[in-house]
Amino acid sequence: MSSLSCPVAVFTQFSSNKEGQEQNKHKLHCLKFNGTKNSSPQKVDFISSQDHHIAAMTSVNPPENMKPQNRQKIRTKKQQVDPYRQGMIVEGVECRQTVVIRSYEVDPNKTATIESILNLLQETAFSHMWMSGLLSDGFGTTHGMMKNNLIWVVLRTRVQVDRHPIWGEIMEIDTWVGASGRNAMRRDWVLRSQATGLVFARATSTCLMMNQKTRRLSKIPDEVRAEILPWFIDKQAIVEESAEKIQKLDDNALYVAEDLKPRRSDLDMNHHVSNVKYATWMLEAIPNEFLENHQLSDIILEYKRECGISDVMQSLCEPQEDQNSLSSNRTLEGNRRLESSNRGQFSYTHLLKIKGKPGDKAILKGRTIWKEKLQASPFSP
Amino acid sequence: MSSLSCPVAVFTQFSSNKEGQEQNKHKLHCLKFNGTKNSSPQKVDFISSQDHHIAAMTSVNPPENMKPQNRQKIRTKKQQVDPYRQGMIVEGVECRQTVVIRSYEVDPNKTATIESILNLLQETAFSHMWMSGLLSDGFGTTHGMMKNNLIWVVLRTRVQVDRHPIWGEIMEIDTWVGASGRNAMRRDWVLRSQATGLVFARATSTCLMMNQKTRRLSKIPDEVRAEILPWFIDKQAIVEESAEKIQKLDDNALYVAEDLKPRRSDLDMNHHVSNVKYATWMLEAIPNEFLENHQLSDIILEYKRECGISDVMQSLCEPQEDQNSLSSNRTLEGNRRLESSNRGQFSYTHLLKIKGKPGDKAILKGRTIWKEKLQASPFSP
């Protein structure tokens, strides 16, 4: 038996080759591989990070009990229960992890932030992998992937939040994997209240394999397929007829957050900016006045490329025109417009992009749906 | 029996009154209260945050199982063991919590970041509080504090890290509280490897009580003293003869990180910028080249005031002159100077301050000590 994780923290640059030309950008969707056995893998260039290099230094052998393998204790066999992660394998192939919402994972209203939820999704994916006995030394890679120099790249993540967990609340998160066409993998999650069993949120993501050296997308080699296939199930947390097409914003977008820069502390184990950070930047463009009275109920993140450590980004967002007559007073009241809208749902289109570079430098396209808060905080009287 | 937490996320502005005059700034140390029963409480002005206001909205009563008290289940009695937090009371009054270092808590070398460690310290402090049965509805306040409108303000935190935990490592964190003079509280922590019992890090912090309405520091009322005193023990994770005096940097500091701005996502449950965020900003001034080859072994954070949501900050830092002849080629090689220094310890003095405001607008003074990495990563061959 085998398993795999979809570490939502590895990014592809889908749009350009070294000469800066655009090649088949929008076609590079996971579904592209469906049935196209002879399609050649796509070239994927990563923007080189100035921060990747770790200087070679004199290595000192650590004592036995400080060697990573004795500290991490990554299992080589399937583990039905992990008491420290409070995880267990359920239904044969799913992972259920119990977590307590921590003091620093909540916003001023004491409800879990979307960043915290995305982090917990990543963590439970890794726990699944950890318990499967298939985790190698890489960033969520299987042994077969490691052997073939393959890493995961996330294409798309969607999270639907019906109820936001609050500080101290105990949540049960179920996660499992399945096929998405022949060469992509889908990972799904359901977040439930441990006390009541009530579903609070659902999520799904799609990822592909990329050769770490050639930077080309790869089919799933038979060796890796043999590892992961026994863990696949046909079950969907969010049923989507087809992936929603997200409009690409231009510089006329209503709201813009400028000067977003990655910091060293934003880099993850793969020496890339964590994709949760991209989501944070994406949401920075939404006016504070709106965020105070609304809460996120649905978010789609479509990752296009990664940013370099020296890039400066811009986050654009625009209310969707077809809802609640949002466009009627668009230029008159600016940021405050949405506060006076009728109660209901509000939808935004997002674009996170590299500023000041020629051509199409989209990092992330997104769509969010928000609901008016019925009360300012679950703690309000 | 009772307990209390020292939520390292509440800040005081110690330096000025409303007229911007400086009053007794440096005297406002916790030790000041020792034996001075008649000293009047100090005025502490918070910089008003534009983001504090939550609009009053029509309140809809949630169903019974969605009420915070039924979701958080804050205990009103001491709880010896908390299976979900993996916490237990040891030695009668200490809290021991077991945590797994998560995938998003580590840096590119797969070792826990100082931010993650500070977050875990905060979390275990809250767990201690949670299990004590003394936690009220506020931000780590006791029932007596809530009744008296008191909140905690953190003055100082010090963390010494001998070994950095790595991804997936299981850590045991012990925390306890004790007196610091008559009107301050000290909280200490020890972080140990669960597998070997080896101590990885030690920490201590000092905090005071402040009246939330008047913004004045407060003595500990008898009612609150009765709650917390039974939990006090005389035990120190870090023994310090006296608090190290941190030099105040001026604008001639060698390294400066500019344009640090709080974002909405930086606000914590108390509607303040999380103090872990201040530490992140403080460390932003250290050159990347240095960070690649060195790891933090000791950090002192002295909190002076909080920043407002619209403030722009500057983070200054300067190598300490008296170590490893750091000053000898100071102006010649800039950032790269430290890389060629002799192997050993390096010390920096830090200042995080509000930019462009007249007078003394220090937010945080700090001192860090770094050790050269013996290997680039614990995962290096």
PDB file of C-alpha atoms in Angstrom, chain A residues 65-73 85 102 130 269, chain B residues 97-121 159-173 190-196 198-202 295-297 373 375-379:
ATOM      1  CA  ASN A  65      20.545  10.705  18.442  1.00  0.00           C
ATOM      2  CA  MET A  66      20.761  13.991  16.519  1.00  0.00           C
ATOM      3  CA  LYS A  67      20.653  12.410  13.061  1.00  0.00           C
ATOM      4  CA  PRO A  68      17.473  13.417  11.206  1.00  0.00           C
ATOM      5  CA  GLN A  69      16.312   9.828  10.738  1.00  0.00           C
ATOM      6  CA  ASN A  70      16.398   9.305  14.495  1.00  0.00           C
ATOM      7  CA  ARG A  71      14.641  12.590  15.161  1.00  0.00           C
ATOM      8  CA  GLN A  72      11.923  12.531  12.516  1.00  0.00           C
ATOM      9  CA  LYS A  73      11.320   8.791  12.626  1.00  0.00           C
ATOM     10  CA  ARG A  85      -0.149  13.684  15.306  1.00  0.00           C
ATOM     11  CA  ARG A 102      -4.384  27.444  18.394  1.00  0.00           C
ATOM     12  CA  TRP A 130       3.793  10.205   6.992  1.00  0.00           C
ATOM     13  CA  MET A 269      11.203  23.542   3.047  1.00  0.00           C
TER      14      MET A 269
ATOM     15  CA  GLN B  97       2.552  19.755  26.231  1.00  0.00           C
ATOM     16  CA  THR B  98       3.693  17.446  23.447  1.00  0.00           C
ATOM     17  CA  VAL B  99       3.814  18.938  19.961  1.00  0.00           C
ATOM     18  CA  VAL B 100       4.969  17.763  16.549  1.00  0.00           C
ATOM     19  CA  ILE B 101       6.917  20.325  14.522  1.00  0.00           C
ATOM     20  CA  ARG B 102       4.663  20.948  11.540  1.00  0.00           C
ATOM     21  CA  SER B 103       5.503  21.241   7.863  1.00  0.00           C
ATOM     22  CA  TYR B 104       4.829  24.984   7.768  1.00  0.00           C
ATOM     23  CA  GLU B 105       6.722  25.756  10.957  1.00  0.00           C
ATOM     24  CA  VAL B 106      10.165  25.144   9.479  1.00  0.00           C
ATOM     25  CA  ASP B 107      12.558  27.152   7.346  1.00  0.00           C
ATOM     26  CA  PRO B 108      14.284  26.063   4.128  1.00  0.00           C
ATOM     27  CA  ASN B 109      16.658  23.923   6.236  1.00  0.00           C
ATOM     28  CA  LYS B 110      13.673  22.074   7.718  1.00  0.00           C
ATOM     29  CA  THR B 111      14.417  23.470  11.171  1.00  0.00           C
ATOM     30  CA  ALA B 112      11.792  25.280  13.250  1.00  0.00           C
ATOM     31  CA  THR B 113      11.864  29.040  12.807  1.00  0.00           C
ATOM     32  CA  ILE B 114      12.149  31.333  15.826  1.00  0.00           C
ATOM     33  CA  GLU B 115       8.633  32.538  14.976  1.00  0.00           C
ATOM     34  CA  SER B 116       7.346  28.979  15.279  1.00  0.00           C
ATOM     35  CA  ILE B 117       9.118  28.557  18.596  1.00  0.00           C
ATOM     36  CA  LEU B 118       7.654  31.827  19.917  1.00  0.00           C
ATOM     37  CA  ASN B 119       4.207  30.727  18.730  1.00  0.00           C
ATOM     38  CA  LEU B 120       4.574  27.395  20.505  1.00  0.00           C
ATOM     39  CA  LEU B 121       5.620  29.183  23.699  1.00  0.00           C
ATOM     40  CA  VAL B 159      14.776  32.451  24.287  1.00  0.00           C
ATOM     41  CA  GLN B 160      17.982  30.405  24.252  1.00  0.00           C
ATOM     42  CA  VAL B 161      18.147  27.746  21.550  1.00  0.00           C
ATOM     43  CA  ASP B 162      20.863  25.087  21.775  1.00  0.00           C
ATOM     44  CA  ARG B 163      19.412  22.829  19.099  1.00  0.00           C
ATOM     45  CA  HIS B 164      16.740  23.691  16.566  1.00  0.00           C
ATOM     46  CA  PRO B 165      13.874  21.197  16.302  1.00  0.00           C
ATOM     47  CA  ILE B 166      13.345  19.811  12.804  1.00  0.00           C
ATOM     48  CA  TRP B 167      10.284  18.988  10.728  1.00  0.00           C
ATOM     49  CA  GLY B 168       8.340  16.112  12.233  1.00  0.00           C
ATOM     50  CA  GLU B 169      10.285  16.075  15.465  1.00  0.00           C
ATOM     51  CA  ILE B 170       8.259  15.481  18.612  1.00  0.00           C
ATOM     52  CA  MET B 171       8.915  18.050  21.319  1.00  0.00           C
ATOM     53  CA  GLU B 172       7.871  18.216  24.944  1.00  0.00           C
ATOM     54  CA  ILE B 173       7.405  21.736  26.234  1.00  0.00           C
ATOM     55  CA  VAL B 190      11.919  24.259  28.617  1.00  0.00           C
ATOM     56  CA  LEU B 191      11.718  22.524  25.200  1.00  0.00           C
ATOM     57  CA  ARG B 192      12.963  18.956  25.110  1.00  0.00           C
ATOM     58  CA  SER B 193      13.215  16.239  22.505  1.00  0.00           C
ATOM     59  CA  GLN B 194      10.514  13.725  23.369  1.00  0.00           C
ATOM     60  CA  ALA B 195      12.682  10.884  22.057  1.00  0.00           C
ATOM     61  CA  THR B 196      15.894  11.617  23.952  1.00  0.00           C
ATOM     62  CA  LEU B 198      17.699  16.374  25.429  1.00  0.00           C
ATOM     63  CA  VAL B 199      16.958  20.045  26.152  1.00  0.00           C
ATOM     64  CA  PHE B 200      16.759  22.012  22.891  1.00  0.00           C
ATOM     65  CA  ALA B 201      15.707  25.436  24.163  1.00  0.00           C
ATOM     66  CA  ARG B 202      14.867  27.459  27.280  1.00  0.00           C
ATOM     67  CA  GLN B 295      21.588  30.036  13.415  1.00  0.00           C
ATOM     68  CA  LEU B 296      20.017  31.870  16.281  1.00  0.00           C
ATOM     69  CA  SER B 297      21.150  30.760  19.698  1.00  0.00           C
ATOM     70  CA  LYS B 373      26.187  26.441  11.426  1.00  0.00           C
ATOM     71  CA  GLN B 375      26.531  22.037   8.649  1.00  0.00           C
ATOM     72  CA  ALA B 376      24.277  23.875   6.254  1.00  0.00           C
ATOM     73  CA  SER B 377      21.324  21.758   7.313  1.00  0.00           C
ATOM     74  CA  PRO B 378      20.732  18.798   9.597  1.00  0.00           C
ATOM     75  CA  PHE B 379      19.802  17.036   6.373  1.00  0.00           C
TER      76      PHE B 379
END
